[in-house]
mmCIF file of C-alpha atoms in Angstrom:
data_model
loop_
_atom_site.group_PDB
_atom_site.id
_atom_site.type_symbol
_atom_site.label_atom_id
_atom_site.label_comp_id
_atom_site.label_asym_id
_atom_site.label_seq_id
_atom_site.Cartn_x
_atom_site.Cartn_y
_atom_site.Cartn_z
ATOM 1 C CA MET A 1 -19.192 -6.396 -62.477
ATOM 2 C CA SER A 2 -22.947 -6.452 -61.901
ATOM 3 C CA PRO A 3 -24.626 -3.488 -60.134
ATOM 4 C CA GLU A 4 -25.539 -5.758 -57.217
ATOM 5 C CA LEU A 5 -21.925 -6.820 -56.690
ATOM 6 C CA LEU A 6 -20.820 -3.196 -56.968
ATOM 7 C CA ASN A 7 -23.274 -2.235 -54.249
ATOM 8 C CA TRP A 8 -21.956 -4.999 -52.001
ATOM 9 C CA LEU A 9 -18.387 -3.836 -52.614
ATOM 10 C CA GLY A 10 -19.408 -0.338 -51.508
ATOM 11 C CA TYR A 11 -21.181 -1.668 -48.405
ATOM 12 C CA ILE A 12 -18.201 -3.824 -47.424
ATOM 13 C CA ALA A 13 -15.728 -0.967 -47.949
ATOM 14 C CA SER A 14 -17.928 1.369 -45.871
ATOM 15 C CA PHE A 15 -18.198 -1.208 -43.093
ATOM 16 C CA ILE A 16 -14.418 -1.760 -42.974
ATOM 17 C CA VAL A 17 -13.736 1.986 -42.759
ATOM 18 C CA LEU A 18 -16.338 2.261 -39.991
ATOM 19 C CA VAL A 19 -14.763 -0.620 -38.053
ATOM 20 C CA SER A 20 -11.329 0.996 -38.364
ATOM 21 C CA LEU A 21 -12.595 4.036 -36.468
ATOM 22 C CA LEU A 22 -13.533 1.802 -33.526
ATOM 23 C CA MET A 23 -9.949 0.612 -33.020
ATOM 24 C CA SER A 24 -8.205 1.870 -29.885
ATOM 25 C CA SER A 25 -4.821 0.824 -31.301
ATOM 26 C CA ILE A 26 -3.492 3.357 -33.827
ATOM 27 C CA LYS A 27 -1.659 0.609 -35.697
ATOM 28 C CA LYS A 28 -4.805 -1.491 -36.109
ATOM 29 C CA LEU A 29 -6.768 1.618 -37.104
ATOM 30 C CA ARG A 30 -4.275 2.421 -39.868
ATOM 31 C CA TRP A 31 -4.126 -1.137 -41.242
ATOM 32 C CA ILE A 32 -7.889 -1.633 -41.317
ATOM 33 C CA ASN A 33 -8.508 1.861 -42.659
ATOM 34 C CA LEU A 34 -5.909 1.222 -45.383
ATOM 35 C CA PHE A 35 -7.737 -1.913 -46.524
ATOM 36 C CA GLY A 36 -11.099 -0.131 -46.464
ATOM 37 C CA ALA A 37 -9.752 2.889 -48.359
ATOM 38 C CA ILE A 38 -8.280 0.695 -51.096
ATOM 39 C CA LEU A 39 -11.604 -1.132 -51.501
ATOM 40 C CA PHE A 40 -13.444 2.201 -51.574
ATOM 41 C CA GLY A 41 -10.995 3.503 -54.165
ATOM 42 C CA VAL A 42 -11.633 0.480 -56.363
ATOM 43 C CA TYR A 43 -15.371 0.890 -55.848
ATOM 44 C CA GLY A 44 -15.216 4.560 -56.854
ATOM 45 C CA TYR A 45 -13.260 3.688 -59.987
ATOM 46 C CA LEU A 46 -15.671 0.923 -60.995
ATOM 47 C CA ILE A 47 -18.744 3.130 -60.649
ATOM 48 C CA GLY A 48 -17.049 5.914 -62.586
ATOM 49 C CA SER A 49 -16.718 8.304 -59.628
ATOM 50 C CA LEU A 50 -13.149 9.529 -59.993
ATOM 51 C CA PRO A 51 -13.345 11.994 -57.050
ATOM 52 C CA THR A 52 -14.344 9.109 -54.739
ATOM 53 C CA SER A 53 -11.565 6.950 -56.156
ATOM 54 C CA PHE A 54 -8.854 9.631 -55.896
ATOM 55 C CA MET A 55 -9.878 10.620 -52.375
ATOM 56 C CA ASN A 56 -9.742 7.062 -51.042
ATOM 57 C CA PHE A 57 -6.504 6.178 -52.770
ATOM 58 C CA GLY A 58 -5.152 9.385 -51.221
ATOM 59 C CA ILE A 59 -6.305 8.171 -47.802
ATOM 60 C CA ALA A 60 -4.570 4.853 -48.489
ATOM 61 C CA VAL A 61 -1.300 6.693 -49.249
ATOM 62 C CA ILE A 62 -1.641 8.635 -45.986
ATOM 63 C CA ASP A 63 -2.249 5.390 -44.054
ATOM 64 C CA ILE A 64 0.848 3.840 -45.646
ATOM 65 C CA TYR A 65 2.912 6.913 -44.738
ATOM 66 C CA PHE A 66 1.922 6.740 -41.071
ATOM 67 C CA LEU A 67 2.364 2.951 -40.910
ATOM 68 C CA VAL A 68 5.915 3.343 -42.225
ATOM 69 C CA LYS A 69 6.554 5.951 -39.503
ATOM 70 C CA ILE A 70 5.086 3.642 -36.836
ATOM 71 C CA TYR A 71 7.256 0.692 -37.844
ATOM 72 C CA ALA A 72 10.376 2.812 -38.381
ATOM 73 C CA ASN A 73 10.065 4.535 -35.009
ATOM 74 C CA LYS A 74 12.197 2.943 -32.304
ATOM 75 C CA THR A 75 10.029 2.558 -29.228
ATOM 76 C CA TYR A 76 11.548 3.561 -25.892
ATOM 77 C CA LEU A 77 10.510 1.271 -23.040
ATOM 78 C CA LYS A 78 11.463 1.419 -19.378
ATOM 79 C CA ILE A 79 10.387 -0.223 -16.132
ATOM 80 C CA ILE A 80 9.748 1.942 -13.060
ATOM 81 C CA PRO A 81 9.250 0.154 -9.693
ATOM 82 C CA ILE A 82 6.243 1.292 -7.662
ATOM 83 C CA LYS A 83 6.748 2.172 -4.028
ATOM 84 C CA ASP A 84 4.186 1.194 -1.391
ATOM 85 C CA GLU A 85 2.947 4.759 -1.134
ATOM 86 C CA ASP A 86 2.433 6.035 -4.646
ATOM 87 C CA SER A 87 -0.154 8.723 -5.287
ATOM 88 C CA TYR A 88 0.061 8.212 -9.045
ATOM 89 C CA LEU A 89 -0.822 4.527 -8.607
ATOM 90 C CA ASN A 90 -4.075 5.545 -6.928
ATOM 91 C CA ALA A 91 -4.910 7.819 -9.852
ATOM 92 C CA PHE A 92 -3.929 5.151 -12.413
ATOM 93 C CA LEU A 93 -6.047 2.463 -10.745
ATOM 94 C CA SER A 94 -9.001 4.792 -10.357
ATOM 95 C CA PHE A 95 -8.921 5.788 -14.027
ATOM 96 C CA TYR A 96 -8.422 2.287 -15.479
ATOM 97 C CA GLU A 97 -10.180 0.218 -12.797
ATOM 98 C CA SER A 98 -13.078 -1.040 -14.941
ATOM 99 C CA ASP A 99 -10.754 -2.034 -17.803
ATOM 100 C CA ILE A 100 -8.265 -3.725 -15.463
ATOM 101 C CA GLN A 101 -11.083 -5.778 -13.922
ATOM 102 C CA LYS A 102 -12.013 -7.162 -17.362
ATOM 103 C CA TYR A 103 -8.797 -9.175 -17.449
ATOM 104 C CA ASN A 104 -7.836 -9.616 -13.786
ATOM 105 C CA THR A 105 -9.701 -10.936 -10.742
ATOM 106 C CA ILE A 106 -7.497 -9.264 -8.126
ATOM 107 C CA HIS A 107 -9.185 -6.602 -6.044
ATOM 108 C CA ILE A 108 -7.841 -3.122 -6.677
ATOM 109 C CA SER A 109 -6.943 -2.648 -3.006
ATOM 110 C CA ASP A 110 -4.790 -5.822 -3.107
ATOM 111 C CA ILE A 111 -2.651 -4.454 -5.929
ATOM 112 C CA LYS A 112 -1.050 -2.023 -3.501
ATOM 113 C CA LYS A 113 -0.044 -4.925 -1.208
ATOM 114 C CA ALA A 114 1.556 -7.023 -3.975
ATOM 115 C CA ASP A 115 5.110 -8.335 -3.584
ATOM 116 C CA MET A 116 6.313 -6.828 -6.863
ATOM 117 C CA LYS A 117 4.754 -4.069 -8.930
ATOM 118 C CA PHE A 118 5.988 -1.624 -11.545
ATOM 119 C CA TYR A 119 4.918 0.646 -14.356
ATOM 120 C CA VAL A 120 6.095 0.110 -17.892
ATOM 121 C CA LEU A 121 6.786 3.402 -19.653
ATOM 122 C CA ARG A 122 6.507 3.648 -23.415
ATOM 123 C CA ASP A 123 8.102 6.756 -24.918
ATOM 124 C CA MET A 124 7.962 8.107 -21.335
ATOM 125 C CA ASN A 125 4.193 7.577 -21.088
ATOM 126 C CA PRO A 126 2.855 5.214 -18.361
ATOM 127 C CA ALA A 127 1.553 2.487 -20.665
ATOM 128 C CA GLY A 128 1.364 -0.609 -18.499
ATOM 129 C CA LEU A 129 1.073 -1.988 -14.973
ATOM 130 C CA PHE A 130 2.705 -5.283 -13.950
ATOM 131 C CA VAL A 131 1.891 -6.819 -10.545
ATOM 132 C CA CYS A 132 3.151 -10.122 -9.105
ATOM 133 C CA ARG A 133 2.604 -12.172 -5.954
ATOM 134 C CA GLU A 134 5.199 -14.636 -4.702
ATOM 135 C CA VAL A 135 3.894 -18.216 -4.664
ATOM 136 C CA ASP A 136 7.195 -19.610 -3.427
ATOM 137 C CA LYS A 137 10.860 -18.640 -3.690
ATOM 138 C CA LYS A 138 10.995 -19.737 -7.345
ATOM 139 C CA THR A 139 7.516 -18.888 -8.611
ATOM 140 C CA LEU A 140 5.699 -15.623 -9.266
ATOM 141 C CA SER A 141 1.960 -15.429 -9.850
ATOM 142 C CA ILE A 142 1.129 -12.594 -12.254
ATOM 143 C CA GLU A 143 -1.848 -10.843 -10.733
ATOM 144 C CA VAL A 144 -2.002 -7.913 -13.164
ATOM 145 C CA ASP A 145 -0.390 -7.607 -16.580
ATOM 146 C CA TYR A 146 -2.255 -4.597 -17.891
ATOM 147 C CA VAL A 147 -1.543 -2.378 -20.887
ATOM 148 C CA ILE A 148 -3.688 0.632 -21.684
ATOM 149 C CA PRO A 149 -5.716 0.181 -24.914
ATOM 150 C CA LYS A 150 -3.677 2.420 -27.256
ATOM 151 C CA TYR A 151 -0.473 0.404 -26.614
ATOM 152 C CA ARG A 152 -1.783 -3.158 -26.997
ATOM 153 C CA ASP A 153 0.519 -4.399 -29.737
ATOM 154 C CA PHE A 154 2.593 -6.966 -27.747
ATOM 155 C CA LYS A 155 5.714 -4.751 -27.539
ATOM 156 C CA ILE A 156 5.346 -4.246 -23.793
ATOM 157 C CA GLY A 157 4.762 -7.957 -23.201
ATOM 158 C CA ASP A 158 7.862 -8.853 -25.224
ATOM 159 C CA TYR A 159 9.835 -6.250 -23.291
ATOM 160 C CA VAL A 160 8.808 -7.517 -19.837
ATOM 161 C CA PHE A 161 9.033 -11.254 -20.520
ATOM 162 C CA SER A 162 12.137 -11.231 -22.720
ATOM 163 C CA ALA A 163 14.269 -8.087 -22.526
ATOM 164 C CA GLN A 164 13.736 -7.592 -18.782
ATOM 165 C CA ARG A 165 13.637 -11.195 -17.568
ATOM 166 C CA GLU A 166 16.836 -10.589 -15.540
ATOM 167 C CA ILE A 167 14.785 -8.501 -13.100
ATOM 168 C CA PHE A 168 13.109 -11.718 -11.995
ATOM 169 C CA THR A 169 15.923 -14.231 -12.447
ATOM 170 C CA ALA A 170 18.264 -12.055 -10.355
ATOM 171 C CA LEU A 171 15.866 -12.550 -7.441
ATOM 172 C CA GLY A 172 15.877 -16.323 -7.909
ATOM 173 C CA TYR A 173 12.526 -16.747 -9.639
ATOM 174 C CA LYS A 174 12.268 -19.462 -12.276
ATOM 175 C CA THR A 175 8.598 -19.574 -13.276
ATOM 176 C CA PHE A 176 5.631 -17.311 -13.976
ATOM 177 C CA VAL A 177 2.109 -18.601 -13.397
ATOM 178 C CA VAL A 178 -1.180 -17.048 -14.521
ATOM 179 C CA GLU A 179 -4.721 -18.158 -13.737
ATOM 180 C CA THR A 180 -7.264 -16.819 -16.226
ATOM 181 C CA ASP A 181 -10.123 -17.860 -18.453
ATOM 182 C CA HIS A 182 -10.577 -14.558 -20.292
ATOM 183 C CA LYS A 183 -10.380 -15.274 -24.031
ATOM 184 C CA ASP A 184 -8.287 -12.232 -24.975
ATOM 185 C CA HIS A 185 -5.991 -12.680 -21.988
ATOM 186 C CA VAL A 186 -5.428 -16.343 -22.846
ATOM 187 C CA LYS A 187 -4.599 -15.374 -26.438
ATOM 188 C CA TYR A 188 -2.086 -12.819 -25.190
ATOM 189 C CA ILE A 189 -0.255 -15.021 -22.666
ATOM 190 C CA THR A 190 -0.163 -17.897 -25.152
ATOM 191 C CA LYS A 191 1.586 -15.563 -27.603
ATOM 192 C CA MET A 192 3.976 -14.651 -24.796
ATOM 193 C CA GLY A 193 4.978 -18.320 -24.466
ATOM 194 C CA PHE A 194 2.803 -19.546 -21.590
ATOM 195 C CA THR A 195 1.565 -23.140 -21.695
ATOM 196 C CA TYR A 196 -1.545 -24.587 -20.084
ATOM 197 C CA GLN A 197 -1.206 -27.118 -17.252
ATOM 198 C CA GLU A 198 -3.916 -28.213 -14.816
ATOM 199 C CA GLY A 199 -6.043 -25.083 -14.934
ATOM 200 C CA LYS A 200 -3.206 -22.546 -15.019
ATOM 201 C CA TYR A 201 -0.707 -21.122 -17.506
ATOM 202 C CA TYR A 202 3.026 -21.411 -16.897
ATOM 203 C CA LYS A 203 6.148 -19.871 -18.408
ATOM 204 C CA THR A 204 9.770 -20.532 -17.553
ATOM 205 C CA ILE A 205 11.539 -17.243 -16.936
#
């Protein structure tokens, strides 16, 4: 391999490792860091720097170890209804307000007045906030479907929309509706099975 290509390999590997450190999701951090470490290990070997190669292949082994633990670990999820007067809700909204507003247009004060709201716990940590408004007796408008950054791997969405759908069907609701134009939010609800119709996204419960 030419020296110029070797340099580019080193730059690319460095950039990937740097990007991995920007990930808020531990799973994404490990996967991206694994790829970067492998490239850096190859780069170190090709330039004859065995310490660089060994160190990065060692990092790759560590990433693999933790990824295996992440995927082998059975995640505990639970829904906790929020009462009208909830001091923790005030603290939660205050702390995550700016991030919540990136994906939802509802005013923070209106969240407390919503028809249905609950926390989603992940391994007993408050990881998500789900807030709905009744459109009619069969339809719920999802006003907030928020997951804190470190837990954004679709597990909570799958849990709410699939494993816990009986919470909504038992009350007679048949359809979820979401109105959004945020790119990441659209990607998420599409993965959750919502379909676009006349400016809104719908999902049969």
